């Protein structure tokens, strides 16, 4: 199995997290997104990372699809999708929120070069974090009995579920944002979610993930406006 990705891409990090959790061995291949090879472009019509090449040579692209594939093919130690149909729907709903709203507002604020837009972008990120805290995390935790700090708040032997690993790379990027712009938030459940996931071996012992210092160094020219991120990829 091969994972084609970029060292600093949060969507690639998602797959590295689930592969580590499921204890799946794979070959990590870093793609130069400024100079994509023919080999890579033959794997995906979108030209984006991540791409997972299965053991039988079939490519899968888009992080949510790859994540679901890995969870289906490797059911141990647990199925990361809830057995309850409503909770499965909520898992997918809030992953969609991360993909379309939270990540967008985070990166727009982080890489903004227009001082006149700074406050509005900060407010939009705070608005999305508030939605995640109260409509997502608090609501689901309440429905599941407030047993743990993981995303669904279930007991489940204190183990994560799909959204934990889908959100974690962006929770790490909030620390990067704090470094560059002094941004912090007071949302208790989001802080607990970040803490409990960062304490797990799939994150803290995962050598394939970039360190916080690596991300900060890699992001610096983009935050300073010395380089501009291309539309078809995200750091």
PDB file of C-alpha atoms in Angstrom:
ATOM      1  CA  UNK A   1       0.000   0.000   0.000  1.00  0.00           C
ATOM      2  CA  UNK A   2       1.283   3.458  -0.912  1.00  0.00           C
ATOM      3  CA  UNK A   3       0.178   6.870   0.333  1.00  0.00           C
ATOM      4  CA  UNK A   4       0.900   9.793  -1.966  1.00  0.00           C
ATOM      5  CA  UNK A   5       0.880  13.050  -0.057  1.00  0.00           C
ATOM      6  CA  UNK A   6       2.545  16.283   0.935  1.00  0.00           C
ATOM      7  CA  UNK A   7       4.478  16.594   4.178  1.00  0.00           C
ATOM      8  CA  UNK A   8       2.486  19.573   5.470  1.00  0.00           C
ATOM      9  CA  UNK A   9      -0.988  18.789   4.131  1.00  0.00           C
ATOM     10  CA  UNK A  10      -3.643  18.338   6.877  1.00  0.00           C
ATOM     11  CA  UNK A  11      -5.786  16.163   4.590  1.00  0.00           C
ATOM     12  CA  UNK A  12      -2.854  13.771   4.205  1.00  0.00           C
ATOM     13  CA  UNK A  13      -2.318  13.837   7.974  1.00  0.00           C
ATOM     14  CA  UNK A  14      -5.842  12.462   8.390  1.00  0.00           C
ATOM     15  CA  UNK A  15      -4.888   9.320   6.516  1.00  0.00           C
ATOM     16  CA  UNK A  16      -1.604   8.940   8.374  1.00  0.00           C
ATOM     17  CA  UNK A  17      -3.570   9.060  11.622  1.00  0.00           C
ATOM     18  CA  UNK A  18      -6.040   6.321  10.723  1.00  0.00           C
ATOM     19  CA  UNK A  19      -3.327   4.117   9.221  1.00  0.00           C
ATOM     20  CA  UNK A  20      -1.380   4.447  12.466  1.00  0.00           C
ATOM     21  CA  UNK A  21      -4.481   3.736  14.558  1.00  0.00           C
ATOM     22  CA  UNK A  22      -5.292   0.654  12.471  1.00  0.00           C
ATOM     23  CA  UNK A  23      -1.589  -0.361  12.497  1.00  0.00           C
ATOM     24  CA  UNK A  24      -1.479  -0.639   8.709  1.00  0.00           C
ATOM     25  CA  UNK A  25       1.939  -0.657   7.058  1.00  0.00           C
ATOM     26  CA  UNK A  26       2.353   1.552   4.006  1.00  0.00           C
ATOM     27  CA  UNK A  27       4.918   3.350   1.901  1.00  0.00           C
ATOM     28  CA  UNK A  28       4.800   7.117   2.295  1.00  0.00           C
ATOM     29  CA  UNK A  29       5.522   9.009  -0.941  1.00  0.00           C
ATOM     30  CA  UNK A  30       5.858  12.797  -0.789  1.00  0.00           C
ATOM     31  CA  UNK A  31       4.640  14.522  -3.947  1.00  0.00           C
ATOM     32  CA  UNK A  32       6.166  17.765  -5.209  1.00  0.00           C
ATOM     33  CA  UNK A  33       2.940  19.667  -5.820  1.00  0.00           C
ATOM     34  CA  UNK A  34       4.772  22.247  -7.937  1.00  0.00           C
ATOM     35  CA  UNK A  35       6.117  19.540 -10.219  1.00  0.00           C
ATOM     36  CA  UNK A  36       3.642  16.670 -10.333  1.00  0.00           C
ATOM     37  CA  UNK A  37       4.912  13.550 -12.029  1.00  0.00           C
ATOM     38  CA  UNK A  38       3.070  11.660 -14.745  1.00  0.00           C
ATOM     39  CA  UNK A  39       2.949   8.673 -12.383  1.00  0.00           C
ATOM     40  CA  UNK A  40       1.048  10.707  -9.815  1.00  0.00           C
ATOM     41  CA  UNK A  41      -1.312  12.375 -12.305  1.00  0.00           C
ATOM     42  CA  UNK A  42      -2.242   8.972 -13.693  1.00  0.00           C
ATOM     43  CA  UNK A  43      -3.565   8.034 -10.257  1.00  0.00           C
ATOM     44  CA  UNK A  44      -6.048  10.876  -9.783  1.00  0.00           C
ATOM     45  CA  UNK A  45      -8.127  13.014 -12.141  1.00  0.00           C
ATOM     46  CA  UNK A  46      -8.018  15.843  -9.587  1.00  0.00           C
ATOM     47  CA  UNK A  47      -4.245  16.117  -9.253  1.00  0.00           C
ATOM     48  CA  UNK A  48      -4.512  16.533  -5.477  1.00  0.00           C
ATOM     49  CA  UNK A  49      -3.244  14.680  -2.423  1.00  0.00           C
ATOM     50  CA  UNK A  50      -3.864  12.411  -0.658  1.00  0.00           C
ATOM     51  CA  UNK A  51      -4.049   9.395  -2.934  1.00  0.00           C
ATOM     52  CA  UNK A  52      -3.956   5.857  -1.558  1.00  0.00           C
ATOM     53  CA  UNK A  53      -2.765   3.096  -3.861  1.00  0.00           C
ATOM     54  CA  UNK A  54      -4.192  -0.174  -2.564  1.00  0.00           C
ATOM     55  CA  UNK A  55      -2.282  -3.437  -2.402  1.00  0.00           C
ATOM     56  CA  UNK A  56      -3.926  -4.532  -5.650  1.00  0.00           C
ATOM     57  CA  UNK A  57      -2.945  -1.318  -7.443  1.00  0.00           C
ATOM     58  CA  UNK A  58      -6.224   0.602  -7.283  1.00  0.00           C
ATOM     59  CA  UNK A  59      -6.027   4.343  -6.496  1.00  0.00           C
ATOM     60  CA  UNK A  60      -8.425   6.038  -4.083  1.00  0.00           C
ATOM     61  CA  UNK A  61      -8.513   9.822  -3.778  1.00  0.00           C
ATOM     62  CA  UNK A  62     -10.148  12.369  -1.463  1.00  0.00           C
ATOM     63  CA  UNK A  63      -9.377  12.016   2.250  1.00  0.00           C
ATOM     64  CA  UNK A  64     -12.927  11.141   3.364  1.00  0.00           C
ATOM     65  CA  UNK A  65     -13.157   8.326   0.797  1.00  0.00           C
ATOM     66  CA  UNK A  66      -9.721   6.985   1.715  1.00  0.00           C
ATOM     67  CA  UNK A  67     -10.584   7.137   5.392  1.00  0.00           C
ATOM     68  CA  UNK A  68     -13.780   5.160   4.853  1.00  0.00           C
ATOM     69  CA  UNK A  69     -11.943   2.573   2.744  1.00  0.00           C
ATOM     70  CA  UNK A  70      -9.281   2.010   5.403  1.00  0.00           C
ATOM     71  CA  UNK A  71     -11.931   1.734   8.109  1.00  0.00           C
ATOM     72  CA  UNK A  72     -13.911  -0.799   6.052  1.00  0.00           C
ATOM     73  CA  UNK A  73     -10.949  -2.962   5.048  1.00  0.00           C
ATOM     74  CA  UNK A  74      -9.267  -2.908   8.461  1.00  0.00           C
ATOM     75  CA  UNK A  75     -12.044  -3.273  11.081  1.00  0.00           C
ATOM     76  CA  UNK A  76      -9.640  -3.746  14.021  1.00  0.00           C
ATOM     77  CA  UNK A  77      -9.133  -2.551  16.688  1.00  0.00           C
ATOM     78  CA  UNK A  78     -12.578  -0.935  16.271  1.00  0.00           C
ATOM     79  CA  UNK A  79     -14.919   0.350  13.617  1.00  0.00           C
ATOM     80  CA  UNK A  80     -14.478   4.131  13.717  1.00  0.00           C
ATOM     81  CA  UNK A  81     -18.036   4.681  12.473  1.00  0.00           C
ATOM     82  CA  UNK A  82     -20.798   4.544  15.066  1.00  0.00           C
ATOM     83  CA  UNK A  83     -23.166   1.570  14.981  1.00  0.00           C
ATOM     84  CA  UNK A  84     -26.065   3.958  15.493  1.00  0.00           C
ATOM     85  CA  UNK A  85     -27.396   5.267  12.128  1.00  0.00           C
ATOM     86  CA  UNK A  86     -28.118   8.738  13.524  1.00  0.00           C
ATOM     87  CA  UNK A  87     -24.624   9.051  15.009  1.00  0.00           C
ATOM     88  CA  UNK A  88     -23.073   7.873  11.732  1.00  0.00           C
ATOM     89  CA  UNK A  89     -24.972  10.648   9.981  1.00  0.00           C
ATOM     90  CA  UNK A  90     -23.721  13.163  12.552  1.00  0.00           C
ATOM     91  CA  UNK A  91     -20.143  11.961  12.089  1.00  0.00           C
ATOM     92  CA  UNK A  92     -20.395  12.613   8.355  1.00  0.00           C
ATOM     93  CA  UNK A  93     -22.175  15.939   8.872  1.00  0.00           C
ATOM     94  CA  UNK A  94     -19.461  17.351  11.091  1.00  0.00           C
ATOM     95  CA  UNK A  95     -16.645  16.037   8.922  1.00  0.00           C
ATOM     96  CA  UNK A  96     -18.307  17.891   6.045  1.00  0.00           C
ATOM     97  CA  UNK A  97     -18.339  20.990   8.262  1.00  0.00           C
ATOM     98  CA  UNK A  98     -14.582  20.626   8.815  1.00  0.00           C
ATOM     99  CA  UNK A  99     -13.963  20.205   5.093  1.00  0.00           C
ATOM    100  CA  UNK A 100     -16.099  23.066   3.846  1.00  0.00           C
ATOM    101  CA  UNK A 101     -16.229  25.657   6.613  1.00  0.00           C
ATOM    102  CA  UNK A 102     -13.727  25.246   9.437  1.00  0.00           C
ATOM    103  CA  UNK A 103     -10.652  24.572   7.304  1.00  0.00           C
ATOM    104  CA  UNK A 104     -11.590  27.328   4.852  1.00  0.00           C
ATOM    105  CA  UNK A 105     -11.976  29.979   7.554  1.00  0.00           C
ATOM    106  CA  UNK A 106      -8.802  28.857   9.331  1.00  0.00           C
ATOM    107  CA  UNK A 107      -6.603  29.126   6.243  1.00  0.00           C
ATOM    108  CA  UNK A 108      -8.173  32.326   4.953  1.00  0.00           C
ATOM    109  CA  UNK A 109      -7.356  33.998   8.261  1.00  0.00           C
ATOM    110  CA  UNK A 110      -3.909  32.425   8.595  1.00  0.00           C
ATOM    111  CA  UNK A 111      -2.714  33.459   5.131  1.00  0.00           C
ATOM    112  CA  UNK A 112      -4.562  36.782   4.855  1.00  0.00           C
ATOM    113  CA  UNK A 113      -2.460  39.683   3.571  1.00  0.00           C
ATOM    114  CA  UNK A 114      -5.167  42.386   3.675  1.00  0.00           C
ATOM    115  CA  UNK A 115      -5.295  44.245   7.030  1.00  0.00           C
ATOM    116  CA  UNK A 116      -8.821  45.457   6.270  1.00  0.00           C
ATOM    117  CA  UNK A 117     -10.087  41.858   6.141  1.00  0.00           C
ATOM    118  CA  UNK A 118      -8.246  40.633   9.225  1.00  0.00           C
ATOM    119  CA  UNK A 119     -10.957  41.240  11.823  1.00  0.00           C
ATOM    120  CA  UNK A 120     -13.762  39.841   9.667  1.00  0.00           C
ATOM    121  CA  UNK A 121     -11.780  36.672   8.938  1.00  0.00           C
ATOM    122  CA  UNK A 122     -10.968  36.233  12.623  1.00  0.00           C
ATOM    123  CA  UNK A 123     -14.642  36.626  13.485  1.00  0.00           C
ATOM    124  CA  UNK A 124     -15.651  34.062  10.876  1.00  0.00           C
ATOM    125  CA  UNK A 125     -13.244  31.515  12.305  1.00  0.00           C
ATOM    126  CA  UNK A 126     -14.565  32.180  15.802  1.00  0.00           C
ATOM    127  CA  UNK A 127     -18.111  31.755  14.516  1.00  0.00           C
ATOM    128  CA  UNK A 128     -17.258  28.343  13.047  1.00  0.00           C
ATOM    129  CA  UNK A 129     -15.489  27.259  16.226  1.00  0.00           C
ATOM    130  CA  UNK A 130     -18.549  28.294  18.221  1.00  0.00           C
ATOM    131  CA  UNK A 131     -20.780  26.191  15.961  1.00  0.00           C
ATOM    132  CA  UNK A 132     -18.474  23.215  16.389  1.00  0.00           C
ATOM    133  CA  UNK A 133     -18.375  23.657  20.175  1.00  0.00           C
ATOM    134  CA  UNK A 134     -22.077  24.083  20.911  1.00  0.00           C
ATOM    135  CA  UNK A 135     -23.977  22.543  18.002  1.00  0.00           C
ATOM    136  CA  UNK A 136     -21.499  19.736  17.379  1.00  0.00           C
ATOM    137  CA  UNK A 137     -19.396  18.652  20.339  1.00  0.00           C
ATOM    138  CA  UNK A 138     -21.643  19.650  23.252  1.00  0.00           C
ATOM    139  CA  UNK A 139     -24.790  18.313  21.608  1.00  0.00           C
ATOM    140  CA  UNK A 140     -23.283  14.955  20.653  1.00  0.00           C
ATOM    141  CA  UNK A 141     -21.543  14.557  23.991  1.00  0.00           C
ATOM    142  CA  UNK A 142     -24.837  15.194  25.774  1.00  0.00           C
ATOM    143  CA  UNK A 143     -26.655  12.658  23.633  1.00  0.00           C
ATOM    144  CA  UNK A 144     -23.986  10.059  24.394  1.00  0.00           C
ATOM    145  CA  UNK A 145     -23.828  10.561  28.145  1.00  0.00           C
ATOM    146  CA  UNK A 146     -20.777  12.823  28.498  1.00  0.00           C
ATOM    147  CA  UNK A 147     -18.473   9.874  29.031  1.00  0.00           C
ATOM    148  CA  UNK A 148     -15.315  11.036  27.267  1.00  0.00           C
ATOM    149  CA  UNK A 149     -13.518  13.965  25.636  1.00  0.00           C
ATOM    150  CA  UNK A 150     -13.455  12.300  22.207  1.00  0.00           C
ATOM    151  CA  UNK A 151     -15.667  13.742  19.489  1.00  0.00           C
ATOM    152  CA  UNK A 152     -18.854  11.757  20.149  1.00  0.00           C
ATOM    153  CA  UNK A 153     -18.473  11.810  23.933  1.00  0.00           C
ATOM    154  CA  UNK A 154     -19.183   8.086  24.120  1.00  0.00           C
ATOM    155  CA  UNK A 155     -17.765   5.625  26.613  1.00  0.00           C
ATOM    156  CA  UNK A 156     -16.695   3.086  23.959  1.00  0.00           C
ATOM    157  CA  UNK A 157     -13.705   2.113  26.107  1.00  0.00           C
ATOM    158  CA  UNK A 158     -12.350   5.657  25.718  1.00  0.00           C
ATOM    159  CA  UNK A 159     -11.518   5.246  22.026  1.00  0.00           C
ATOM    160  CA  UNK A 160     -11.849   7.749  19.169  1.00  0.00           C
ATOM    161  CA  UNK A 161     -14.204   7.747  16.197  1.00  0.00           C
ATOM    162  CA  UNK A 162     -13.981   9.002  12.633  1.00  0.00           C
ATOM    163  CA  UNK A 163     -14.260  12.775  13.315  1.00  0.00           C
ATOM    164  CA  UNK A 164     -11.453  12.731  15.885  1.00  0.00           C
ATOM    165  CA  UNK A 165      -8.817  11.998  13.267  1.00  0.00           C
ATOM    166  CA  UNK A 166     -10.530  14.126  10.643  1.00  0.00           C
ATOM    167  CA  UNK A 167     -10.414  17.189  12.914  1.00  0.00           C
ATOM    168  CA  UNK A 168      -7.067  16.672  14.633  1.00  0.00           C
ATOM    169  CA  UNK A 169      -4.852  18.093  11.835  1.00  0.00           C
ATOM    170  CA  UNK A 170      -6.874  21.319  11.886  1.00  0.00           C
ATOM    171  CA  UNK A 171      -6.739  21.504  15.685  1.00  0.00           C
ATOM    172  CA  UNK A 172      -2.956  21.311  15.349  1.00  0.00           C
ATOM    173  CA  UNK A 173      -3.100  24.159  12.799  1.00  0.00           C
ATOM    174  CA  UNK A 174      -4.918  26.264  15.399  1.00  0.00           C
ATOM    175  CA  UNK A 175      -1.671  26.057  17.381  1.00  0.00           C
ATOM    176  CA  UNK A 176       0.157  27.269  14.273  1.00  0.00           C
ATOM    177  CA  UNK A 177      -2.294  30.154  13.986  1.00  0.00           C
ATOM    178  CA  UNK A 178      -1.641  31.011  17.618  1.00  0.00           C
ATOM    179  CA  UNK A 179       2.089  31.158  16.882  1.00  0.00           C
ATOM    180  CA  UNK A 180       1.723  33.529  13.943  1.00  0.00           C
ATOM    181  CA  UNK A 181      -1.208  35.723  14.984  1.00  0.00           C
ATOM    182  CA  UNK A 182      -1.655  35.179  18.700  1.00  0.00           C
ATOM    183  CA  UNK A 183      -5.073  33.691  18.070  1.00  0.00           C
ATOM    184  CA  UNK A 184      -6.619  31.646  20.860  1.00  0.00           C
ATOM    185  CA  UNK A 185     -10.124  30.573  21.786  1.00  0.00           C
ATOM    186  CA  UNK A 186     -12.010  29.689  24.961  1.00  0.00           C
ATOM    187  CA  UNK A 187     -14.055  26.732  23.713  1.00  0.00           C
ATOM    188  CA  UNK A 188     -13.592  24.069  26.379  1.00  0.00           C
ATOM    189  CA  UNK A 189     -14.750  21.022  24.401  1.00  0.00           C
ATOM    190  CA  UNK A 190     -12.526  21.888  21.420  1.00  0.00           C
ATOM    191  CA  UNK A 191      -9.521  22.202  23.732  1.00  0.00           C
ATOM    192  CA  UNK A 192     -10.404  18.866  25.372  1.00  0.00           C
ATOM    193  CA  UNK A 193     -10.806  17.258  21.955  1.00  0.00           C
ATOM    194  CA  UNK A 194      -7.371  18.450  20.860  1.00  0.00           C
ATOM    195  CA  UNK A 195      -5.731  17.365  24.119  1.00  0.00           C
ATOM    196  CA  UNK A 196      -7.180  13.853  24.267  1.00  0.00           C
ATOM    197  CA  UNK A 197      -6.265  13.138  20.641  1.00  0.00           C
ATOM    198  CA  UNK A 198      -2.753  14.557  20.928  1.00  0.00           C
ATOM    199  CA  UNK A 199      -2.163  12.189  23.856  1.00  0.00           C
ATOM    200  CA  UNK A 200      -2.877   9.114  21.725  1.00  0.00           C
ATOM    201  CA  UNK A 201      -0.114   7.048  20.133  1.00  0.00           C
ATOM    202  CA  UNK A 202      -1.555   7.506  16.635  1.00  0.00           C
ATOM    203  CA  UNK A 203      -0.525  11.161  16.992  1.00  0.00           C
ATOM    204  CA  UNK A 204       2.308  11.470  19.497  1.00  0.00           C
ATOM    205  CA  UNK A 205       4.256   8.419  18.235  1.00  0.00           C
ATOM    206  CA  UNK A 206       3.518   8.950  14.538  1.00  0.00           C
ATOM    207  CA  UNK A 207       6.838   9.736  12.843  1.00  0.00           C
ATOM    208  CA  UNK A 208       5.154  10.318   9.477  1.00  0.00           C
ATOM    209  CA  UNK A 209       3.367  13.416  10.780  1.00  0.00           C
ATOM    210  CA  UNK A 210       5.066  16.817  10.616  1.00  0.00           C
ATOM    211  CA  UNK A 211       6.065  18.373  13.918  1.00  0.00           C
ATOM    212  CA  UNK A 212       4.611  21.709  14.971  1.00  0.00           C
ATOM    213  CA  UNK A 213       7.982  23.334  14.289  1.00  0.00           C
ATOM    214  CA  UNK A 214       8.039  21.849  10.784  1.00  0.00           C
ATOM    215  CA  UNK A 215       4.590  23.227  10.012  1.00  0.00           C
ATOM    216  CA  UNK A 216       5.511  26.670  11.328  1.00  0.00           C
ATOM    217  CA  UNK A 217       8.701  26.730   9.260  1.00  0.00           C
ATOM    218  CA  UNK A 218       6.887  25.537   6.138  1.00  0.00           C
ATOM    219  CA  UNK A 219       4.043  28.026   6.553  1.00  0.00           C
ATOM    220  CA  UNK A 220       6.218  31.060   7.278  1.00  0.00           C
ATOM    221  CA  UNK A 221       6.719  32.277   3.667  1.00  0.00           C
ATOM    222  CA  UNK A 222       2.977  31.952   3.021  1.00  0.00           C
ATOM    223  CA  UNK A 223       2.006  33.825   6.187  1.00  0.00           C
ATOM    224  CA  UNK A 224       4.496  36.565   5.300  1.00  0.00           C
ATOM    225  CA  UNK A 225       3.136  36.767   1.767  1.00  0.00           C
ATOM    226  CA  UNK A 226       6.456  35.752   0.207  1.00  0.00           C
ATOM    227  CA  UNK A 227       4.772  32.759  -1.462  1.00  0.00           C
ATOM    228  CA  UNK A 228       1.200  32.126  -2.512  1.00  0.00           C
ATOM    229  CA  UNK A 229      -0.613  28.851  -2.143  1.00  0.00           C
ATOM    230  CA  UNK A 230      -1.967  27.362  -5.368  1.00  0.00           C
ATOM    231  CA  UNK A 231      -5.701  26.831  -5.716  1.00  0.00           C
ATOM    232  CA  UNK A 232      -5.504  23.049  -6.190  1.00  0.00           C
ATOM    233  CA  UNK A 233      -3.732  22.260  -2.945  1.00  0.00           C
ATOM    234  CA  UNK A 234      -3.623  23.275   0.682  1.00  0.00           C
ATOM    235  CA  UNK A 235      -0.692  23.136   3.051  1.00  0.00           C
TER     236      UNK A 235
END
